[in-house]
Coordinates of C-alpha atoms and ligand atoms in Angstrom, one line a residue:
M16 CA 0.0 0.1 0.1
L17 CA 1.3 3.4 -0.8
M18 CA 1.6 5.1 1.9
P19 CA -0.3 8.6 2.0
L20 CA 1.5 11.2 1.0
R21 CA 1.8 13.5 3.6
L22 CA 2.8 11.4 6.1
A23 CA 6.1 10.2 3.5
V24 CA 6.8 13.6 3.3
L25 CA 6.6 14.1 7.3
I26 CA 8.9 11.2 7.5
V27 CA 11.6 12.2 5.2
L28 CA 11.3 15.8 7.1
F29 CA 11.9 14.7 10.2
F30 CA 15.4 12.6 9.5
A31 CA 16.8 15.5 7.4
F32 CA 16.3 18.2 11.0
P33 CA 16.1 15.4 13.9
A34 CA 14.1 17.0 16.4
G35 CA 15.1 20.1 17.4
A36 CA 18.0 20.8 15.5
A37 CA 17.3 24.1 14.5
D38 CA 17.4 25.2 19.2
R39 CA 20.6 23.8 19.6
T40 CA 22.6 26.4 18.0
I41 CA 26.3 26.2 19.6
Y42 CA 28.4 30.7 18.8
L43 CA 32.4 30.3 19.5
T44 CA 33.2 32.7 21.0
F45 CA 37.5 32.7 21.4
D46 CA 38.8 35.8 23.9
D47 CA 41.9 37.7 24.2
G48 CA 43.3 38.3 20.4
P49 CA 45.2 38.9 19.1
L50 CA 47.5 35.6 20.5
T51 CA 49.4 33.3 18.9
G52 CA 46.6 30.6 18.3
T53 CA 44.7 34.1 16.9
S54 CA 46.0 32.3 13.1
N55 CA 45.3 29.4 14.0
I56 CA 41.2 30.2 15.1
L57 CA 40.5 31.5 11.5
D58 CA 42.8 29.3 9.5
V59 CA 40.2 26.5 10.9
L60 CA 37.2 29.2 10.6
E61 CA 37.3 29.9 6.7
A62 CA 37.4 25.4 6.3
E63 CA 34.4 24.7 7.3
Q64 CA 33.3 28.2 6.3
V65 CA 31.0 29.0 10.3
P66 CA 31.1 32.1 12.3
A67 CA 32.2 32.5 14.9
T68 CA 32.9 36.0 17.2
L69 CA 37.3 37.0 18.5
F70 CA 36.7 39.2 21.5
M71 CA 39.9 40.9 20.7
V72 CA 42.3 42.7 23.0
G73 CA 42.7 46.6 21.9
M74 CA 46.7 46.7 24.0
H75 CA 47.6 43.3 22.4
A76 CA 45.8 44.0 18.3
Q77 CA 48.0 47.1 18.5
A78 CA 51.3 45.1 20.3
N79 CA 52.9 44.2 16.9
G80 CA 52.3 43.9 13.0
L81 CA 51.7 40.7 13.2
N82 CA 48.7 41.4 15.2
K83 CA 47.6 44.2 13.7
A84 CA 48.0 41.8 9.9
L85 CA 46.1 39.7 11.9
V86 CA 43.0 41.6 13.3
Q87 CA 42.6 43.1 9.0
R88 CA 42.8 39.4 9.0
A89 CA 40.0 39.0 10.9
K90 CA 38.0 41.5 9.3
R91 CA 38.1 41.2 5.6
M92 CA 36.0 37.4 6.6
P93 CA 32.6 37.9 6.6
L94 CA 31.6 34.6 9.7
V95 CA 33.5 36.5 11.8
T96 CA 33.2 39.1 14.0
I97 CA 35.4 41.0 16.0
G98 CA 34.4 42.3 19.8
N99 CA 35.5 44.2 22.3
H100 CA 37.4 43.1 25.1
S101 CA 38.6 45.7 26.6
Y102 CA 41.6 47.6 26.1
S103 CA 43.6 46.6 29.3
H104 CA 42.6 43.5 30.1
A105 CA 41.5 45.4 33.4
Y106 CA 46.2 44.4 33.6
N107 CA 44.6 41.7 35.5
H108 CA 43.3 43.8 38.4
Y109 CA 39.8 43.2 38.4
R110 CA 39.3 45.0 41.3
H111 CA 41.3 47.8 40.6
F112 CA 40.0 48.4 37.4
Y113 CA 36.2 47.2 38.3
G114 CA 36.0 49.9 41.7
D115 CA 35.6 52.7 38.4
T116 CA 32.5 52.6 36.3
E117 CA 33.9 55.5 33.8
G118 CA 37.3 53.7 33.6
V119 CA 36.1 50.4 32.2
V120 CA 33.4 52.6 30.0
A121 CA 36.9 55.0 28.2
D122 CA 39.7 51.3 28.6
M123 CA 36.2 49.8 26.2
L124 CA 35.9 52.9 24.4
R125 CA 39.9 52.9 23.4
A126 CA 39.5 49.8 22.4
N127 CA 36.6 50.2 20.3
A128 CA 39.1 52.8 18.7
V129 CA 42.4 50.3 18.5
L130 CA 40.3 47.9 16.7
G131 CA 37.7 50.5 13.8
L132 CA 34.7 49.0 15.9
K133 CA 31.8 51.3 16.0
P134 CA 28.4 51.3 18.1
S135 CA 26.9 49.4 19.0
V136 CA 30.0 47.0 19.6
H137 CA 29.7 43.3 20.7
A138 CA 31.9 43.7 23.9
R139 CA 32.7 40.9 27.1
L140 CA 33.9 42.3 30.1
P141 CA 37.3 41.2 30.8
G142 CA 37.1 38.3 33.9
R143 CA 33.3 39.0 33.6
D144 CA 30.1 36.2 32.6
V145 CA 28.1 39.4 32.6
F146 CA 25.0 40.5 30.2
R147 CA 23.9 43.4 29.4
L148 CA 21.2 42.7 26.1
L149 CA 18.5 44.8 24.7
S150 CA 16.5 41.6 26.1
M151 CA 17.6 39.8 29.5
S152 CA 20.3 41.1 31.8
K153 CA 22.7 38.5 34.3
N154 CA 25.4 39.5 36.5
D155 CA 28.0 37.5 37.0
T156 CA 26.9 34.8 39.2
S157 CA 30.5 33.6 40.3
L158 CA 31.3 36.8 42.4
G159 CA 31.7 36.1 46.0
L160 CA 29.9 39.0 48.7
A161 CA 33.3 40.3 49.1
E162 CA 33.6 41.0 45.1
E163 CA 29.9 41.9 44.6
G164 CA 30.4 44.9 47.1
R165 CA 33.7 46.8 46.2
E166 CA 34.2 45.7 41.8
D167 CA 30.5 46.0 41.0
P168 CA 30.5 48.7 38.3
D169 CA 28.1 49.9 36.8
Y170 CA 26.8 47.8 34.1
E171 CA 24.0 49.3 32.7
F172 CA 26.2 52.7 32.4
V173 CA 29.2 50.8 30.7
A174 CA 26.0 49.1 28.9
A175 CA 24.6 52.5 27.3
S176 CA 27.7 53.5 25.8
G177 CA 27.2 51.4 22.6
F178 CA 27.9 48.0 24.5
Y179 CA 26.0 44.6 23.9
L180 CA 27.6 43.0 26.7
Y181 CA 27.6 39.4 26.6
G182 CA 29.0 35.9 29.5
W183 CA 28.9 32.4 28.4
D184 CA 27.6 29.4 29.1
H185 CA 30.0 26.5 29.6
E186 CA 34.1 27.0 28.5
W187 CA 36.4 25.5 27.8
V188 CA 39.2 25.0 29.7
H189 CA 42.8 25.8 29.8
E190 CA 46.1 26.5 33.1
N191 CA 47.7 28.3 32.8
S192 CA 50.4 27.8 30.3
G193 CA 47.3 28.2 27.4
K194 CA 47.3 23.6 27.7
P195 CA 43.3 22.8 26.6
V196 CA 41.6 21.0 29.9
Q197 CA 39.6 18.9 28.3
T198 CA 40.1 16.4 24.8
V199 CA 37.5 17.8 22.3
D200 CA 35.5 13.9 23.0
H201 CA 35.2 15.0 26.1
L202 CA 34.1 18.5 25.2
V203 CA 31.5 17.4 22.7
S204 CA 30.0 15.2 26.0
E205 CA 29.7 18.9 27.8
I206 CA 28.1 20.0 24.6
D207 CA 25.1 16.8 24.6
H208 CA 24.2 17.0 28.4
L209 CA 23.9 20.7 28.5
F210 CA 21.7 20.6 25.4
G211 CA 20.1 17.9 27.3
Y212 CA 19.8 18.5 31.0
G213 CA 21.2 21.5 31.8
R214 CA 20.0 25.7 31.6
F215 CA 21.7 28.2 29.2
V216 CA 21.0 32.4 29.8
K217 CA 18.7 31.9 26.4
P218 CA 16.9 28.6 25.6
G219 CA 19.0 27.0 22.3
K220 CA 22.2 28.8 22.7
L221 CA 25.3 28.8 24.0
I222 CA 27.7 30.7 24.1
L223 CA 31.0 28.6 24.2
L224 CA 34.0 30.9 25.7
M225 CA 37.1 30.0 24.9
H226 CA 40.9 31.5 24.3
D227 CA 43.4 32.0 21.6
E228 CA 46.3 30.9 23.3
M229 CA 44.9 27.2 23.5
F230 CA 45.2 26.8 19.9
Q231 CA 48.4 27.6 19.9
D232 CA 50.6 24.8 17.7
V233 CA 52.2 22.9 20.2
F234 CA 49.1 22.2 21.7
D235 CA 47.7 20.7 18.1
G236 CA 44.9 24.8 17.9
K237 CA 43.7 23.4 14.8
A238 CA 43.4 19.6 14.2
N239 CA 41.4 20.1 18.4
L240 CA 39.2 23.2 16.6
T241 CA 38.6 21.3 13.9
A242 CA 37.7 18.7 15.3
L243 CA 35.7 20.0 17.9
I244 CA 33.5 22.0 14.7
K245 CA 33.3 18.7 12.8
A246 CA 31.9 16.2 15.8
L247 CA 29.3 18.7 16.8
K248 CA 28.8 19.6 12.9
L249 CA 27.9 15.8 13.1
R250 CA 25.3 16.1 15.9
G251 CA 23.2 18.4 14.5
Y252 CA 24.2 21.7 15.8
T253 CA 23.9 24.8 14.4
F254 CA 26.8 27.3 14.9
G255 CA 25.3 31.1 15.3
A256 CA 26.8 34.6 14.2
I257 CA 27.2 36.8 17.9
S258 CA 24.2 39.1 15.6
G259 CA 21.5 36.7 16.2
Y260 CA 21.8 35.8 19.6
D261 CA 19.8 38.2 20.9
G262 CA 17.2 38.3 18.2
Ligands
ZN28 ZN1 40.2 38.0 29.2

């Protein structure tokens, strides 16, 4: 007996688009570049043709000719968004940095100038898992009480100065040397688990935090990132550009 056409269409659709695939979007984000590792990231993004955001540090962008060239190369790539990750990266003294809201804004604006970014700018504050977007806002829940009191800049003021602020849902962690902690397989199973059981800042959307230094040759950066992206593609995840995150 012939199958009714409508049922056949449904079955084809089911296999072409596994349940919820469209609602499982991963936002690849790379912080702290340009650094050693950045060129490998760009090579892989180009080869795999997936969107990603590089939250760059102004000071690193102007450190030398090589880094300047990396910024220019990233800018020419249609799938790459350059985000602002401050000028100074707080010189890694967060307490001092975040005690002064206007200083934070000045530092962020300086990075806009160095990176050639115009408002409104996609940004991530150094060391802060904070969101300030049109549709939502979230504070960094990892801060202790002491830090909350002393290191609480006025994030609304920072955002109002021309920034969309993005934190993250999950991190591919690295050691101090930059060496990745999780294997690619482990990270992929963590991501599967999160989509199965986790709660994201926005349902069905996972912002993955990584750092450029993890993708140096010495850590097999190119092979690792390629393996990650290929594994996620195989599982039916979609990759999103950060400009569509808040849509
Ligand atoms: Zn950073």
